[in-house]
Every structure is written in C-alpha cells, then in structure tokens.
CSV table of C-alpha atoms in Angstrom, one decimal:
chain,number,residue,atom,x,y,z
A,1,ASP,CA,-26.2,41.0,-3.3
A,2,ARG,CA,-27.8,43.6,-1.6
A,3,SER,CA,-29.1,41.5,1.4
A,4,ALA,CA,-28.4,42.8,5.1
A,5,ALA,CA,-26.5,39.8,5.9
A,6,SER,CA,-23.7,40.9,2.7
A,7,ARG,CA,-23.3,44.5,3.3
A,8,GLY,CA,-20.0,45.6,4.5
A,9,LYS,CA,-18.8,42.6,2.6
A,10,LEU,CA,-16.5,42.5,-0.6
A,11,PHE,CA,-17.4,39.8,-3.2
A,12,VAL,CA,-15.1,39.6,-6.2
A,13,THR,CA,-16.0,37.5,-9.3
A,14,LEU,CA,-13.0,35.8,-11.2
A,15,PRO,CA,-12.8,34.6,-14.2
A,16,LEU,CA,-13.0,31.1,-15.2
A,17,GLU,CA,-10.8,29.0,-17.4
A,18,ALA,CA,-12.7,27.1,-20.0
A,19,ILE,CA,-12.8,23.4,-19.7
A,20,THR,CA,-12.5,21.6,-22.8
A,21,LEU,CA,-13.9,18.1,-23.6
A,22,SER,CA,-10.0,16.9,-23.8
A,23,ASP,CA,-9.7,18.1,-20.4
A,24,VAL,CA,-12.7,16.0,-19.4
A,25,ALA,CA,-11.7,13.2,-21.3
A,26,ARG,CA,-8.3,12.7,-19.7
A,27,MET,CA,-7.0,11.3,-16.3
A,28,PRO,CA,-6.6,13.0,-14.0
A,29,ARG,CA,-9.9,15.0,-14.3
A,30,PRO,CA,-9.3,19.0,-13.9
A,31,GLY,CA,-8.7,20.5,-10.6
A,32,THR,CA,-8.1,17.1,-8.9
A,33,VAL,CA,-4.3,17.2,-9.4
A,34,VAL,CA,-3.8,17.7,-5.5
A,35,PRO,CA,-0.8,16.7,-3.0
A,36,GLY,CA,-1.5,13.1,-1.6
A,37,ARG,CA,0.0,10.9,1.1
A,38,ILE,CA,1.1,13.9,3.1
A,39,GLY,CA,3.0,13.4,6.7
A,40,PHE,CA,6.0,14.6,8.8
A,41,THR,CA,9.2,13.5,8.3
A,42,PRO,CA,10.1,11.3,11.7
A,43,ASP,CA,12.0,14.6,12.9
A,44,SER,CA,9.1,16.9,12.2
A,45,ALA,CA,11.0,19.1,10.3
A,46,ALA,CA,9.4,19.1,7.2
A,47,VAL,CA,6.4,17.8,5.6
A,48,THR,CA,6.5,15.2,2.7
A,49,TYR,CA,3.9,14.4,-0.1
A,50,LEU,CA,3.2,13.0,-3.6
A,51,PHE,CA,2.7,15.4,-6.6
A,52,SER,CA,2.8,15.9,-10.2
A,53,ASP,CA,4.0,19.1,-11.0
A,54,GLU,CA,3.3,18.2,-15.0
A,55,GLY,CA,-0.4,17.8,-13.9
A,56,ASP,CA,-0.3,14.5,-14.9
A,57,LEU,CA,-0.8,10.7,-13.2
A,58,VAL,CA,2.8,10.0,-12.6
A,59,ARG,CA,3.8,11.4,-9.3
A,60,SER,CA,7.0,12.2,-7.3
A,61,LEU,CA,7.8,12.4,-3.7
A,62,TRP,CA,8.4,16.1,-2.6
A,63,ARG,CA,9.8,17.7,0.6
A,64,TYR,CA,8.8,20.9,2.2
A,65,ASP,CA,11.0,22.4,4.9
A,66,ILE,CA,8.7,24.0,7.4
A,67,THR,CA,11.5,26.4,8.7
A,68,THR,CA,12.8,27.7,5.5
A,69,GLY,CA,9.8,27.5,3.1
A,70,THR,CA,11.9,25.7,0.5
A,71,ARG,CA,10.7,22.6,-1.6
A,72,SER,CA,12.6,19.9,-2.8
A,73,MET,CA,12.1,16.7,-4.9
A,74,LEU,CA,12.9,13.6,-2.6
A,75,ALA,CA,12.4,11.1,-5.5
A,76,GLY,CA,11.5,10.9,-8.8
A,77,PRO,CA,9.6,8.3,-10.4
A,78,PRO,CA,11.5,4.9,-10.1
A,79,PRO,CA,12.2,3.1,-13.4
A,80,ALA,CA,9.2,1.1,-14.6
A,81,SER,CA,6.9,2.7,-13.0
A,82,THR,CA,5.4,5.1,-15.4
A,83,THR,CA,2.7,2.5,-16.8
A,84,GLU,CA,1.3,-0.4,-15.2
A,85,ASP,CA,2.9,-2.9,-17.7
A,86,GLY,CA,4.9,-5.4,-16.1
A,87,LEU,CA,3.0,-5.7,-12.8
A,88,SER,CA,1.5,-8.9,-11.4
A,89,ARG,CA,-1.7,-9.7,-11.8
A,90,GLU,CA,-2.0,-9.5,-7.5
A,91,GLU,CA,-0.7,-6.1,-8.0
A,92,GLU,CA,-3.1,-4.8,-10.5
A,93,LEU,CA,-6.1,-6.1,-8.3
A,94,ARG,CA,-4.5,-4.2,-5.2
A,95,ARG,CA,-4.1,-1.3,-7.4
A,96,GLU,CA,-8.0,-1.7,-8.6
A,97,ARG,CA,-8.9,-2.1,-4.9
A,98,ALA,CA,-7.6,0.8,-3.7
A,99,ARG,CA,-9.1,2.8,-6.6
A,100,LEU,CA,-5.4,4.1,-7.5
A,101,ARG,CA,-4.8,5.3,-10.9
A,102,GLU,CA,-1.6,7.4,-10.1
A,103,LEU,CA,1.8,6.0,-11.6
A,104,GLY,CA,5.5,6.9,-10.7
A,105,VAL,CA,6.1,7.1,-6.8
A,106,THR,CA,2.6,5.8,-5.5
A,107,ASP,CA,3.8,5.1,-1.7
A,108,TYR,CA,6.7,5.9,0.6
A,109,GLN,CA,7.8,5.2,4.0
A,110,TRP,CA,10.0,6.7,6.8
A,111,ALA,CA,11.5,4.2,9.6
A,112,GLN,CA,9.9,6.1,12.9
A,113,ASP,CA,13.1,5.1,15.0
A,114,ALA,CA,15.8,4.7,12.8
A,115,ALA,CA,19.4,6.3,13.9
A,116,GLN,CA,19.2,8.2,10.7
A,117,PRO,CA,16.7,9.1,8.2
A,118,THR,CA,15.7,5.8,6.7
A,119,LEU,CA,13.2,6.1,3.3
A,120,LEU,CA,11.7,3.3,1.8
A,121,VAL,CA,10.1,3.8,-2.0
A,122,PRO,CA,8.5,1.0,-3.9
A,123,GLY,CA,8.4,1.3,-7.8
A,124,GLY,CA,8.0,-0.6,-10.8
A,125,GLY,CA,8.0,-4.1,-8.8
A,126,ARG,CA,11.5,-3.2,-6.7
A,127,LEU,CA,12.4,-1.5,-3.6
A,128,TYR,CA,14.6,1.4,-3.3
A,129,LEU,CA,16.0,2.9,0.2
A,130,SER,CA,17.7,6.0,1.2
A,131,VAL,CA,19.9,6.3,4.4
A,132,GLY,CA,20.8,9.5,5.8
A,133,GLY,CA,19.8,11.4,2.7
A,134,ALA,CA,21.8,9.6,0.2
A,135,PRO,CA,20.2,8.9,-3.1
A,136,LEU,CA,17.9,6.1,-3.6
A,137,ARG,CA,19.6,2.7,-4.4
A,138,GLU,CA,17.7,-0.5,-5.2
A,139,LEU,CA,17.4,-3.1,-2.6
A,140,ASP,CA,18.7,-6.5,-4.1
A,141,GLY,CA,16.4,-9.5,-4.3
A,142,THR,CA,13.1,-7.4,-3.9
A,143,GLN,CA,12.0,-7.8,-7.3
A,144,GLY,CA,8.1,-8.8,-7.1
A,145,ALA,CA,7.8,-7.3,-3.5
A,146,ILE,CA,4.2,-6.7,-2.7
A,147,ASP,CA,3.1,-4.3,0.2
A,148,PRO,CA,6.9,-3.7,1.8
A,149,ARG,CA,6.6,-2.4,5.5
A,150,LEU,CA,9.8,-1.3,7.3
A,151,SER,CA,10.6,-2.2,11.0
A,152,ARG,CA,10.7,0.9,13.3
A,153,ASP,CA,14.4,0.9,13.7
A,154,GLY,CA,15.0,0.9,9.9
A,155,THR,CA,17.0,-2.1,9.7
A,156,GLN,CA,14.9,-4.5,7.9
A,157,VAL,CA,11.8,-4.5,5.4
A,158,ALA,CA,9.1,-7.3,5.5
A,159,PHE,CA,7.1,-7.8,2.0
A,160,VAL,CA,5.2,-10.6,0.2
A,161,ARG,CA,6.1,-12.4,-3.1
A,162,ASP,CA,4.5,-15.4,-4.4
A,163,GLY,CA,2.2,-15.6,-1.4
A,164,GLU,CA,4.8,-15.8,1.1
A,165,LEU,CA,6.2,-13.5,3.7
A,166,PHE,CA,9.5,-12.3,3.4
A,167,VAL,CA,12.7,-10.3,5.2
A,168,ALA,CA,15.4,-8.4,4.3
A,169,PRO,CA,18.3,-7.0,5.8
A,170,LEU,CA,18.5,-3.1,4.7
A,171,LEU,CA,22.4,-3.2,5.1
A,172,GLY,CA,22.8,-5.7,2.5
A,173,GLY,CA,21.9,-9.6,2.5
A,174,GLU,CA,19.7,-11.9,0.6
A,175,PRO,CA,15.7,-11.7,1.7
A,176,ARG,CA,14.8,-14.9,3.9
A,177,GLN,CA,11.5,-16.7,3.1
A,178,LEU,CA,9.3,-16.6,6.5
A,179,THR,CA,6.4,-18.7,5.6
A,180,SER,CA,5.5,-21.5,3.4
A,181,GLY,CA,2.9,-23.4,2.0
A,182,ALA,CA,1.4,-20.8,-0.2
A,183,GLU,CA,-0.5,-22.0,-3.3
A,184,ASP,CA,-3.0,-20.8,-5.7
A,185,GLY,CA,-5.9,-19.2,-3.2
A,186,LEU,CA,-3.7,-19.8,0.1
A,187,THR,CA,-1.5,-16.8,0.5
A,188,ASN,CA,0.5,-15.8,3.9
A,189,GLY,CA,0.8,-11.8,4.8
A,190,LEU,CA,-1.8,-10.6,1.9
A,191,ALA,CA,-5.1,-8.9,2.7
A,192,GLU,CA,-8.0,-11.0,1.2
A,193,PHE,CA,-10.3,-9.6,-1.5
A,194,VAL,CA,-13.3,-9.2,1.2
A,195,ALA,CA,-10.8,-7.2,3.7
A,196,GLN,CA,-9.1,-4.9,0.9
A,197,GLU,CA,-12.5,-4.1,-0.8
A,198,GLU,CA,-15.0,-4.2,2.3
A,199,LEU,CA,-13.0,-3.8,5.5
A,200,ASP,CA,-10.5,-1.0,4.1
A,201,ARG,CA,-7.6,-3.4,5.6
A,202,ASP,CA,-5.3,-3.0,2.9
A,203,HIS,CA,-2.3,-5.0,4.7
A,204,GLY,CA,-1.7,-8.3,5.8
A,205,PHE,CA,1.2,-8.4,8.0
A,206,TRP,CA,2.6,-6.2,10.8
A,207,TRP,CA,6.0,-5.4,12.9
A,208,ASN,CA,5.9,-5.6,16.5
A,209,PRO,CA,7.4,-2.5,18.0
A,210,ALA,CA,11.1,-4.1,18.8
A,211,GLY,CA,11.2,-5.5,15.3
A,212,THR,CA,11.7,-9.4,16.4
A,213,HIS,CA,8.2,-10.5,15.4
A,214,ILE,CA,5.8,-10.3,12.6
A,215,ALA,CA,2.0,-10.7,13.1
A,216,TYR,CA,0.4,-12.0,9.7
A,217,ILE,CA,-3.1,-13.4,8.0
A,218,ARG,CA,-2.9,-16.4,6.4
A,219,ALA,CA,-5.9,-16.3,4.0
A,220,ASP,CA,-7.4,-19.7,2.7
A,221,SER,CA,-9.7,-19.0,-0.5
A,222,ARG,CA,-8.9,-22.3,-2.2
A,223,HIS,CA,-12.9,-22.9,-1.5
A,224,VAL,CA,-14.2,-19.9,-3.2
A,225,PRO,CA,-15.1,-20.3,-6.7
A,226,LEU,CA,-12.8,-18.7,-9.3
A,227,TYR,CA,-15.2,-15.7,-11.5
A,228,PRO,CA,-14.2,-14.4,-14.8
A,229,SER,CA,-13.8,-10.5,-15.4
A,230,VAL,CA,-13.9,-9.8,-19.2
A,231,HIS,CA,-12.1,-6.6,-19.9
A,232,GLN,CA,-12.8,-5.0,-23.2
A,233,GLY,CA,-11.1,-1.8,-22.9
A,234,LYS,CA,-7.7,-3.0,-24.7
A,235,ALA,CA,-6.5,-4.2,-28.0
A,236,SER,CA,-7.5,-7.4,-27.1
A,237,VAL,CA,-10.0,-9.0,-24.9
A,238,ASP,CA,-8.6,-9.7,-21.4
A,239,ILE,CA,-10.2,-12.1,-19.1
A,240,GLU,CA,-9.4,-12.0,-15.4
A,241,TYR,CA,-9.8,-14.7,-13.2
A,242,HIS,CA,-10.1,-14.3,-9.2
A,243,ARG,CA,-11.9,-15.8,-6.3
A,244,TYR,CA,-14.9,-13.5,-5.6
A,245,PRO,CA,-16.8,-14.4,-2.7
A,246,PHE,CA,-20.7,-13.9,-3.6
A,247,ALA,CA,-22.9,-12.7,-1.0
A,248,GLY,CA,-24.3,-15.7,0.9
A,249,ALA,CA,-21.5,-17.8,-0.3
A,250,PRO,CA,-18.6,-18.8,2.4
A,251,ASN,CA,-15.9,-16.2,2.5
A,252,ALA,CA,-11.9,-16.7,2.8
A,253,TYR,CA,-11.0,-18.5,6.0
A,254,VAL,CA,-8.4,-16.6,8.0
A,255,GLN,CA,-5.8,-17.4,10.3
A,256,LEU,CA,-3.5,-14.9,12.5
A,257,GLY,CA,-0.2,-16.2,13.2
A,258,VAL,CA,3.2,-14.7,15.0
A,259,VAL,CA,6.2,-15.4,13.1
A,260,GLU,CA,9.9,-15.0,15.2
A,261,VAL,CA,11.7,-13.5,13.0
A,262,ALA,CA,14.9,-14.8,13.8
A,263,THR,CA,13.8,-18.6,13.6
A,264,GLY,CA,11.2,-18.5,11.2
A,265,GLU,CA,8.5,-20.2,14.0
A,266,THR,CA,4.9,-19.2,13.9
A,267,THR,CA,2.5,-19.4,16.8
A,268,TRP,CA,-1.2,-19.3,15.7
A,269,MET,CA,-3.4,-17.4,17.6
A,270,ASP,CA,-6.5,-18.9,19.3
A,271,LEU,CA,-9.3,-16.8,17.5
A,272,GLY,CA,-12.2,-19.5,18.6
A,273,ALA,CA,-13.9,-22.3,16.9
A,274,ASP,CA,-16.2,-20.7,14.1
A,275,ARG,CA,-14.2,-20.0,10.8
A,276,ASP,CA,-16.8,-17.8,9.6
A,277,ILE,CA,-15.1,-14.8,10.9
A,278,TYR,CA,-13.9,-11.4,9.5
A,279,ILE,CA,-10.1,-10.0,10.9
A,280,ALA,CA,-11.0,-5.9,10.6
A,281,ARG,CA,-7.9,-5.0,12.3
A,282,VAL,CA,-4.6,-5.9,13.8
A,283,GLY,CA,-2.4,-4.0,15.8
A,284,TRP,CA,0.5,-3.9,18.1
A,285,ARG,CA,0.8,-2.0,21.4
A,286,SER,CA,3.7,-0.4,22.6
A,287,ASP,CA,4.2,-2.7,25.3
A,288,GLY,CA,4.3,-5.5,22.8
A,289,LEU,CA,0.6,-7.1,23.2
A,290,LEU,CA,-1.1,-7.8,20.0
A,291,THR,CA,-4.4,-7.1,19.5
A,292,ALA,CA,-7.1,-7.9,16.8
A,293,GLN,CA,-10.6,-6.8,16.2
A,294,LEU,CA,-12.9,-9.8,14.8
C-alpha cells in the first residue's frame, strides 16, 4: 500500500491456517471458542469466565487472578452435564430460546453479600455449591431445579420445579415449596414464551435485597392452543408440543406476586384491569421498593 495515509506504517501479513470442511461442519464453528459469562468475583480480586480448553462445546468455569496473573479452574463439567440427555422439556426449550449450544458449566452465580465466597453452579439438572473455596458439593433435594437464584447474603437459593417456586437453605435442610396451583399451562416463577423469545427476559422471579421476599410471575397460558413442532434430526421423529401465541391471538395472562419466604403468603400486585399486557422487566430497588415495567 503506497497511499499517503499508509506511509510510515508497517503492515505484516500473517499466514492463515486452512479451514477444512470438517471444521465447518462441527460445533463450535472455527474461531468461535471464546470466553463467556465474564464477571468479577465479589471481592473484585479475580475475573471468572466460562471456557473450553479443548475447543469443544463442553465448558468449565475458570478464574483469572488480577494481581498474580495466574489462571485456575474453579469447576469442571458437573456429572451428566456433557450431553442434553435427561433434560426436561422445559429446560430444553429454555436452552433453545437462549440460543445455548454449550454444555458442561453453562451458568454460575456468586452471592454478592455473603460472609464467605459462595458459588453456585447448576448442571445436569442439579445444583452444586462451594462456600469459602471448598470443593463443590451437590445440594440435596434440588434435582430438576430450573433457573436457580441465590439470595444476596448467600444463605438461600430459590428455583422452579414442576412449575412451582421453591426455596432451600444452603446450610442444610429440605427445599420448601412457596407457591401452589401450577398445572399444564399455568406456572409460578417461570418466564413465559413471549418473555423469553421476544422481551429478553429469561427470569420469572427476583429476590429482594434482604432475602425475605421474592417477586414472581404467574403465567397462565391455558387458553393458548398447543402447537406441534416436528423434529426430524434424530434417529426417530420427535414431536414437541408447546403453547405458541400466534400473531393476533391472545398471549399468556401474567400476574406479579410477592411471596414472603418465611410464611409462603403471596400478595398480588395491582397491574390494572387490562389483562392484555406484557411484564417486560421486574426489579427491586436498594431501598426494598419493587418496580416493574409494563
């Protein structure tokens, strides 16, 4: 390049490795193996992220110490997390709507205000916990947990199972069911189809800062017709039925409730008389006031 703009600059041409048809045909695609879910530890001493050292879809949780520059693995793939076998239909659909192909460790959480570093890693339909840097251990009674969320103080975890909201103490004890009434097409604590696919809202419940109450969505899709989707990419044909709201037809009816963790009593928020609404965002302010965007 002899243009005036390029004079005095050094240009280096690097050889490109040939990309084969086999490279293009496999997952992940060439050049797409990059760190994901990058964040800081609660003490800001390290960066944590998901990555596959082998260059495949199965990721682990890594830690990069900012002071020393050392890199270490915090969590490898949990048991039964390296394939999609055994996932519930609801979890499969959540993965599809999130465009998630990766396996192994696909999510993790730090409790922001815990007395000791408290790390939650879901995988294989179960929840695993590390407190104070101890090895991960499975939380009893959490099999089938969907969308687990730690309280800020790291003493409790809430999750959805069979369409109901549960809470479990992290220091021992069985999970307690906080909601009731779920059935086919009616869920408590889950983001409905439109929220996940169109509104970029993946969660259906939110801890308050004090860890005493949880705001949650009740989504009623019983009036939305079942729609069959045929999957032909497996050894046998798989027909998936889910409640799909077509354009011009009714969406799910959504309510916003607040349940007291200690008693399980729910107070329903007044969202107005019109049932044809979306709940786009929900959040708690630092002073404990609940906010929602309709």
